[in-house]
PDB file of C-alpha atoms in Angstrom:
ATOM      1  CA  ALA A   1       5.428   1.255  18.611  1.00 79.00           C
ATOM      2  CA  GLN A   2       5.462  -0.221  15.143  1.00 88.00           C
ATOM      3  CA  ARG A   3       6.428   2.401  12.657  1.00 93.00           C
ATOM      4  CA  VAL A   4       8.033   2.969   9.273  1.00 97.00           C
ATOM      5  CA  THR A   5       9.788   6.261   8.679  1.00 97.00           C
ATOM      6  CA  GLN A   6      10.708   7.680   5.314  1.00 98.00           C
ATOM      7  CA  PRO A   7      12.348  10.980   6.178  1.00 97.00           C
ATOM      8  CA  GLU A   8      12.363  12.489   2.689  1.00 96.00           C
ATOM      9  CA  LYS A   9       9.142  13.539   1.010  1.00 96.00           C
ATOM     10  CA  LEU A  10      10.967  14.422  -2.188  1.00 98.00           C
ATOM     11  CA  LEU A  11      14.306  13.376  -3.592  1.00 98.00           C
ATOM     12  CA  SER A  12      15.625  14.874  -6.808  1.00 98.00           C
ATOM     13  CA  VAL A  13      18.667  13.471  -8.556  1.00 97.00           C
ATOM     14  CA  PHE A  14      20.178  13.814 -11.994  1.00 97.00           C
ATOM     15  CA  LYS A  15      20.086  10.989 -14.484  1.00 97.00           C
ATOM     16  CA  GLY A  16      23.069   8.718 -13.976  1.00 97.00           C
ATOM     17  CA  ALA A  17      23.570   9.736 -10.349  1.00 98.00           C
ATOM     18  CA  PRO A  18      23.280   7.240  -7.483  1.00 98.00           C
ATOM     19  CA  VAL A  19      20.023   7.058  -5.588  1.00 97.00           C
ATOM     20  CA  GLU A  20      19.333   6.142  -1.976  1.00 97.00           C
ATOM     21  CA  LEU A  21      15.818   6.260  -0.583  1.00 98.00           C
ATOM     22  CA  LYS A  22      15.868   5.983   3.183  1.00 98.00           C
ATOM     23  CA  CYS A  23      13.641   3.772   5.271  1.00 98.00           C
ATOM     24  CA  ASN A  24      13.886   3.206   8.997  1.00 97.00           C
ATOM     25  CA  TYR A  25      11.581   1.044  11.012  1.00 96.00           C
ATOM     26  CA  SER A  26      10.568   0.285  14.547  1.00 95.00           C
ATOM     27  CA  TYR A  27       9.209  -3.168  15.227  1.00 91.00           C
ATOM     28  CA  SER A  28       9.323  -5.570  18.146  1.00 86.00           C
ATOM     29  CA  GLY A  29       9.892  -8.929  16.549  1.00 83.00           C
ATOM     30  CA  SER A  30      11.144 -10.164  13.202  1.00 83.00           C
ATOM     31  CA  PRO A  31       9.856  -7.898  10.479  1.00 87.00           C
ATOM     32  CA  GLU A  32       9.674  -8.500   6.792  1.00 89.00           C
ATOM     33  CA  LEU A  33      10.453  -5.432   4.742  1.00 91.00           C
ATOM     34  CA  PHE A  34       9.210  -4.431   1.324  1.00 92.00           C
ATOM     35  CA  TRP A  35       9.494  -1.624  -1.160  1.00 95.00           C
ATOM     36  CA  TYR A  36       6.464  -0.688  -3.237  1.00 95.00           C
ATOM     37  CA  VAL A  37       6.492   1.736  -6.161  1.00 96.00           C
ATOM     38  CA  GLN A  38       3.760   3.771  -7.796  1.00 95.00           C
ATOM     39  CA  TYR A  39       4.479   5.221 -11.223  1.00 95.00           C
ATOM     40  CA  SER A  40       2.386   8.085 -12.515  1.00 93.00           C
ATOM     41  CA  ARG A  41      -1.216   7.003 -13.134  1.00 90.00           C
ATOM     42  CA  GLN A  42      -0.430   3.404 -12.248  1.00 93.00           C
ATOM     43  CA  ARG A  43      -1.284   1.227  -9.305  1.00 94.00           C
ATOM     44  CA  LEU A  44       0.923   0.520  -6.341  1.00 94.00           C
ATOM     45  CA  GLN A  45       3.132  -2.451  -7.132  1.00 92.00           C
ATOM     46  CA  LEU A  46       5.679  -4.543  -5.307  1.00 91.00           C
ATOM     47  CA  LEU A  47       9.258  -3.636  -6.199  1.00 93.00           C
ATOM     48  CA  LEU A  48      11.216  -5.932  -3.939  1.00 91.00           C
ATOM     49  CA  ARG A  49      11.201  -7.722  -0.612  1.00 88.00           C
ATOM     50  CA  HIS A  50      14.112  -8.325   1.676  1.00 84.00           C
ATOM     51  CA  ILE A  51      13.586 -12.075   2.041  1.00 78.00           C
ATOM     52  CA  SER A  52      14.294 -12.688  -1.627  1.00 79.00           C
ATOM     53  CA  ARG A  53      17.456 -10.564  -1.690  1.00 75.00           C
ATOM     54  CA  GLU A  54      16.815  -9.718  -5.317  1.00 79.00           C
ATOM     55  CA  SER A  55      17.632  -6.819  -7.585  1.00 81.00           C
ATOM     56  CA  ILE A  56      14.722  -5.405  -9.524  1.00 86.00           C
ATOM     57  CA  LYS A  57      15.202  -2.728 -12.200  1.00 91.00           C
ATOM     58  CA  GLY A  58      18.686  -2.198 -10.787  1.00 92.00           C
ATOM     59  CA  PHE A  59      17.377  -1.459  -7.282  1.00 95.00           C
ATOM     60  CA  THR A  60      18.598  -3.296  -4.206  1.00 94.00           C
ATOM     61  CA  ALA A  61      17.826  -2.994  -0.532  1.00 94.00           C
ATOM     62  CA  ASP A  62      19.594  -4.563   2.404  1.00 88.00           C
ATOM     63  CA  LEU A  63      17.979  -5.091   5.757  1.00 90.00           C
ATOM     64  CA  ASN A  64      20.221  -3.705   8.489  1.00 91.00           C
ATOM     65  CA  LYS A  65      18.821  -4.931  11.774  1.00 89.00           C
ATOM     66  CA  GLY A  66      21.405  -3.050  13.808  1.00 92.00           C
ATOM     67  CA  GLU A  67      20.369   0.270  12.342  1.00 93.00           C
ATOM     68  CA  THR A  68      16.767  -0.857  11.753  1.00 94.00           C
ATOM     69  CA  SER A  69      16.985   0.349   8.184  1.00 96.00           C
ATOM     70  CA  PHE A  70      16.011  -0.897   4.753  1.00 96.00           C
ATOM     71  CA  HIS A  71      17.303   1.748   2.377  1.00 97.00           C
ATOM     72  CA  LEU A  72      16.623   1.404  -1.345  1.00 96.00           C
ATOM     73  CA  LYS A  73      19.593   1.980  -3.608  1.00 96.00           C
ATOM     74  CA  LYS A  74      20.403   2.211  -7.278  1.00 96.00           C
ATOM     75  CA  PRO A  75      23.849   3.089  -8.622  1.00 97.00           C
ATOM     76  CA  PHE A  76      22.683   4.988 -11.732  1.00 97.00           C
ATOM     77  CA  ALA A  77      19.263   6.611 -11.773  1.00 97.00           C
ATOM     78  CA  GLN A  78      17.173   6.632 -14.936  1.00 97.00           C
ATOM     79  CA  GLU A  79      14.369   9.014 -15.843  1.00 97.00           C
ATOM     80  CA  GLU A  80      11.854   6.153 -15.798  1.00 96.00           C
ATOM     81  CA  ASP A  81      12.644   5.618 -12.118  1.00 98.00           C
ATOM     82  CA  SER A  82      10.690   8.772 -11.300  1.00 98.00           C
ATOM     83  CA  ALA A  83       7.837   7.597  -9.088  1.00 97.00           C
ATOM     84  CA  MET A  84       6.503   7.427  -5.552  1.00 97.00           C
ATOM     85  CA  TYR A  85       8.253   4.851  -3.392  1.00 98.00           C
ATOM     86  CA  TYR A  86       6.809   3.352  -0.226  1.00 97.00           C
ATOM     87  CA  CYS A  87       8.629   1.276   2.338  1.00 97.00           C
ATOM     88  CA  ALA A  88       6.474  -1.222   4.226  1.00 95.00           C
ATOM     89  CA  LEU A  89       6.879  -3.828   6.908  1.00 92.00           C
ATOM     90  CA  SER A  90       4.913  -6.772   8.165  1.00 88.00           C
ATOM     91  CA  GLY A  91       5.488  -9.210  10.974  1.00 81.00           C
ATOM     92  CA  SER A  92       7.114 -12.444   9.887  1.00 70.00           C
ATOM     93  CA  GLY A  93       4.515 -14.566   8.163  1.00 65.00           C
ATOM     94  CA  THR A  94       1.722 -12.071   8.803  1.00 72.00           C
ATOM     95  CA  TYR A  95      -0.463 -10.193   6.403  1.00 81.00           C
ATOM     96  CA  LYS A  96      -0.785  -6.664   7.716  1.00 86.00           C
ATOM     97  CA  TYR A  97       1.485  -3.994   6.338  1.00 91.00           C
ATOM     98  CA  ILE A  98       2.608  -0.803   7.959  1.00 93.00           C
ATOM     99  CA  PHE A  99       3.548   1.687   5.285  1.00 96.00           C
ATOM    100  CA  GLY A 100       5.749   4.733   5.418  1.00 97.00           C
ATOM    101  CA  THR A 101       4.531   8.056   4.090  1.00 97.00           C
ATOM    102  CA  GLY A 102       6.444   7.639   0.860  1.00 97.00           C
ATOM    103  CA  THR A 103       9.234   9.430  -0.986  1.00 98.00           C
ATOM    104  CA  ARG A 104       8.747  10.980  -4.394  1.00 98.00           C
ATOM    105  CA  LEU A 105      11.787  10.396  -6.557  1.00 98.00           C
ATOM    106  CA  LYS A 106      12.381  12.773  -9.441  1.00 98.00           C
ATOM    107  CA  VAL A 107      15.138  11.922 -11.862  1.00 98.00           C
ATOM    108  CA  LEU A 108      16.150  14.973 -13.838  1.00 96.00           C
ATOM    109  CA  ALA A 109      17.498  14.818 -17.358  1.00 93.00           C
TER     110      ALA A 109
ATOM    111  CA  GLY B   1      -9.370 -11.548 -13.932  1.00 54.00           C
ATOM    112  CA  ALA B   2      -5.861 -10.521 -14.800  1.00 76.00           C
ATOM    113  CA  GLY B   3      -5.568  -8.036 -11.977  1.00 92.00           C
ATOM    114  CA  VAL B   4      -7.405  -6.611  -9.005  1.00 96.00           C
ATOM    115  CA  SER B   5     -10.326  -4.549 -10.218  1.00 97.00           C
ATOM    116  CA  GLN B   6     -11.931  -1.781  -8.185  1.00 98.00           C
ATOM    117  CA  THR B   7     -15.098   0.086  -9.026  1.00 97.00           C
ATOM    118  CA  PRO B   8     -15.912   2.874  -9.225  1.00 97.00           C
ATOM    119  CA  SER B   9     -12.587   4.556  -9.841  1.00 97.00           C
ATOM    120  CA  ASN B  10     -13.997   7.823  -8.525  1.00 97.00           C
ATOM    121  CA  LYS B  11     -16.939   8.494  -6.268  1.00 98.00           C
ATOM    122  CA  VAL B  12     -18.239  11.868  -5.126  1.00 98.00           C
ATOM    123  CA  THR B  13     -20.917  11.769  -2.476  1.00 98.00           C
ATOM    124  CA  GLU B  14     -22.621  14.166  -0.130  1.00 97.00           C
ATOM    125  CA  LYS B  15     -21.952  14.144   3.578  1.00 97.00           C
ATOM    126  CA  GLY B  16     -24.291  11.764   5.326  1.00 98.00           C
ATOM    127  CA  LYS B  17     -24.843   9.477   2.339  1.00 98.00           C
ATOM    128  CA  TYR B  18     -24.109   5.751   2.104  1.00 98.00           C
ATOM    129  CA  VAL B  19     -21.498   4.411  -0.319  1.00 98.00           C
ATOM    130  CA  GLU B  20     -20.340   1.012  -1.486  1.00 98.00           C
ATOM    131  CA  LEU B  21     -16.931   0.334  -2.972  1.00 98.00           C
ATOM    132  CA  ARG B  22     -16.317  -2.881  -4.852  1.00 98.00           C
ATOM    133  CA  CYS B  23     -13.216  -5.023  -5.220  1.00 98.00           C
ATOM    134  CA  ASP B  24     -12.793  -7.969  -7.564  1.00 97.00           C
ATOM    135  CA  PRO B  25      -9.563  -9.791  -6.644  1.00 96.00           C
ATOM    136  CA  ILE B  26      -7.353 -11.959  -8.787  1.00 94.00           C
ATOM    137  CA  SER B  27      -9.031 -15.284  -9.408  1.00 92.00           C
ATOM    138  CA  GLY B  28      -7.907 -17.867  -6.883  1.00 89.00           C
ATOM    139  CA  HIS B  29      -6.522 -15.384  -4.385  1.00 90.00           C
ATOM    140  CA  THR B  30      -7.959 -16.320  -1.022  1.00 90.00           C
ATOM    141  CA  ALA B  31      -6.605 -13.338   0.886  1.00 92.00           C
ATOM    142  CA  LEU B  32      -8.128  -9.894   0.326  1.00 95.00           C
ATOM    143  CA  TYR B  33      -7.229  -6.633   2.002  1.00 95.00           C
ATOM    144  CA  TRP B  34      -8.644  -3.130   2.180  1.00 97.00           C
ATOM    145  CA  TYR B  35      -6.420  -0.135   2.858  1.00 97.00           C
ATOM    146  CA  ARG B  36      -7.137   3.568   2.980  1.00 98.00           C
ATOM    147  CA  GLN B  37      -4.722   6.208   1.748  1.00 96.00           C
ATOM    148  CA  SER B  38      -5.254   9.802   2.776  1.00 95.00           C
ATOM    149  CA  LEU B  39      -3.494  12.658   1.033  1.00 93.00           C
ATOM    150  CA  GLY B  40       0.217  12.680   1.763  1.00 91.00           C
ATOM    151  CA  GLN B  41       0.106   9.447   3.718  1.00 94.00           C
ATOM    152  CA  GLY B  42       0.950   5.837   3.062  1.00 95.00           C
ATOM    153  CA  PRO B  43      -1.795   3.235   2.876  1.00 96.00           C
ATOM    154  CA  GLU B  44      -3.318   2.276   6.224  1.00 96.00           C
ATOM    155  CA  PHE B  45      -4.755  -1.151   6.922  1.00 95.00           C
ATOM    156  CA  LEU B  46      -8.511  -1.471   7.288  1.00 97.00           C
ATOM    157  CA  ILE B  47      -9.530  -5.123   7.063  1.00 96.00           C
ATOM    158  CA  TYR B  48      -8.302  -8.531   5.936  1.00 94.00           C
ATOM    159  CA  PHE B  49     -10.368 -11.423   4.596  1.00 94.00           C
ATOM    160  CA  GLN B  50      -9.264 -15.015   4.377  1.00 91.00           C
ATOM    161  CA  GLY B  51     -11.911 -16.638   2.230  1.00 89.00           C
ATOM    162  CA  THR B  52     -15.328 -15.394   3.222  1.00 90.00           C
ATOM    163  CA  GLY B  53     -14.527 -14.354   6.757  1.00 90.00           C
ATOM    164  CA  ALA B  54     -13.037 -11.142   8.061  1.00 89.00           C
ATOM    165  CA  ALA B  55      -9.961 -12.458   9.834  1.00 88.00           C
ATOM    166  CA  ASP B  56      -8.915  -9.023  11.072  1.00 91.00           C
ATOM    167  CA  ASP B  57     -11.045  -5.872  11.011  1.00 94.00           C
ATOM    168  CA  SER B  58      -8.979  -3.989  13.564  1.00 93.00           C
ATOM    169  CA  GLY B  59      -8.218  -1.165  11.163  1.00 95.00           C
ATOM    170  CA  LEU B  60     -11.812  -0.122  10.524  1.00 97.00           C
ATOM    171  CA  PRO B  61     -12.005   3.354  12.066  1.00 95.00           C
ATOM    172  CA  ASN B  62     -15.520   3.063  13.510  1.00 95.00           C
ATOM    173  CA  ASP B  63     -18.810   1.242  13.109  1.00 96.00           C
ATOM    174  CA  ARG B  64     -19.797   3.292  10.066  1.00 98.00           C
ATOM    175  CA  PHE B  65     -17.390   1.113   8.099  1.00 98.00           C
ATOM    176  CA  PHE B  66     -18.230  -2.452   7.189  1.00 97.00           C
ATOM    177  CA  ALA B  67     -16.969  -4.913   4.596  1.00 97.00           C
ATOM    178  CA  VAL B  68     -18.229  -8.213   3.263  1.00 96.00           C
ATOM    179  CA  ARG B  69     -16.976 -10.984   1.012  1.00 95.00           C
ATOM    180  CA  PRO B  70     -19.910 -13.381   0.888  1.00 94.00           C
ATOM    181  CA  GLU B  71     -18.612 -15.872  -1.662  1.00 92.00           C
ATOM    182  CA  GLY B  72     -14.918 -15.577  -1.003  1.00 89.00           C
ATOM    183  CA  SER B  73     -14.249 -13.574  -4.131  1.00 93.00           C
ATOM    184  CA  VAL B  74     -15.692 -10.084  -4.648  1.00 97.00           C
ATOM    185  CA  SER B  75     -15.645  -7.805  -1.633  1.00 97.00           C
ATOM    186  CA  THR B  76     -17.643  -4.683  -0.880  1.00 98.00           C
ATOM    187  CA  LEU B  77     -16.574  -1.961   1.517  1.00 98.00           C
ATOM    188  CA  LYS B  78     -19.580  -0.101   2.877  1.00 98.00           C
ATOM    189  CA  ILE B  79     -19.509   3.302   4.518  1.00 98.00           C
ATOM    190  CA  GLN B  80     -22.578   4.690   6.231  1.00 98.00           C
ATOM    191  CA  ARG B  81     -23.269   8.339   7.030  1.00 98.00           C
ATOM    192  CA  THR B  82     -20.174   9.484   5.210  1.00 98.00           C
ATOM    193  CA  GLU B  83     -18.132  12.341   6.641  1.00 97.00           C
ATOM    194  CA  ARG B  84     -15.710  14.702   4.933  1.00 97.00           C
ATOM    195  CA  GLY B  85     -12.867  12.982   6.791  1.00 96.00           C
ATOM    196  CA  ASP B  86     -13.660   9.756   4.948  1.00 97.00           C
ATOM    197  CA  SER B  87     -12.338  11.313   1.742  1.00 98.00           C
ATOM    198  CA  ALA B  88      -9.380   9.213   0.638  1.00 98.00           C
ATOM    199  CA  VAL B  89      -8.275   6.620  -1.869  1.00 97.00           C
ATOM    200  CA  TYR B  90      -9.524   3.198  -0.859  1.00 98.00           C
ATOM    201  CA  LEU B  91      -7.200   0.444  -2.024  1.00 98.00           C
ATOM    202  CA  CYS B  92      -7.979  -3.210  -2.345  1.00 97.00           C
ATOM    203  CA  ALA B  93      -5.311  -5.890  -2.656  1.00 95.00           C
ATOM    204  CA  SER B  94      -5.242  -9.635  -2.893  1.00 93.00           C
ATOM    205  CA  SER B  95      -2.697 -12.396  -2.488  1.00 90.00           C
ATOM    206  CA  LEU B  96      -2.580 -16.122  -3.035  1.00 85.00           C
ATOM    207  CA  THR B  97      -1.877 -16.747   0.622  1.00 75.00           C
ATOM    208  CA  SER B  98      -1.467 -14.408   3.523  1.00 64.00           C
ATOM    209  CA  GLY B  99       1.897 -13.310   4.746  1.00 59.00           C
ATOM    210  CA  GLY B 100       5.283 -12.437   3.461  1.00 58.00           C
ATOM    211  CA  TYR B 101       4.986 -12.497  -0.283  1.00 69.00           C
ATOM    212  CA  GLY B 102       3.552  -9.140  -1.173  1.00 77.00           C
ATOM    213  CA  TYR B 103       0.179  -8.105  -2.441  1.00 86.00           C
ATOM    214  CA  THR B 104      -1.278  -7.187  -5.809  1.00 92.00           C
ATOM    215  CA  PHE B 105      -3.082  -3.880  -5.465  1.00 95.00           C
ATOM    216  CA  GLY B 106      -5.995  -2.508  -7.412  1.00 97.00           C
ATOM    217  CA  SER B 107      -6.028   1.010  -8.806  1.00 96.00           C
ATOM    218  CA  GLY B 108      -8.150   2.247  -5.942  1.00 97.00           C
ATOM    219  CA  THR B 109     -11.371   4.165  -5.557  1.00 98.00           C
ATOM    220  CA  ARG B 110     -10.994   7.884  -4.895  1.00 97.00           C
ATOM    221  CA  LEU B 111     -13.818   8.832  -2.551  1.00 98.00           C
ATOM    222  CA  THR B 112     -14.651  12.494  -2.103  1.00 98.00           C
ATOM    223  CA  VAL B 113     -17.242  13.506   0.455  1.00 98.00           C
ATOM    224  CA  VAL B 114     -18.570  17.013  -0.106  1.00 97.00           C
TER     225      VAL B 114
END
């Protein structure tokens, strides 16, 4: 079955602490993985995608095919990182996303 | 337009009524998608348009749901005989091409069926 699992509904960290938002997936084939973010009262927006291997707002994510994971990491959390984060996958070159249930990140002052 | 526009932003309707939700994608984006997000869940795929045609409507939950995109731009999601279980945020997204590059989402329409 194709599935994205985000095991934490809520993650609270202090400002300056490292952050890791977990994402595991199940997919038969070559998936493409994405992280989307939704800040308070804003629309869902693309944060990063694994194929571009980029760092956005200090966040990185590495696709680990052995562990079928795509965890989102940031070495030093900032208060403005507080948001809802969704991990998503699609089949290579396809259009349909499967989203996880999301993790709410709260960065405490 | 500059972004994906969805109207209305909120819609409250009575059980059994018909509703239409509108999406205006980014100009030039040929691919358009509808997703539904229920409380506490991630978005779930409903339908995908490439141009004017529905290339994949496999996510529509039943035949009360229908969507059109007659001129390859604006799309309308139509729900007949609404039920309380249809209450959700309906998200529209568009992309320049399909596949692999991420979408631009609209702000969504929050539908409440009472």
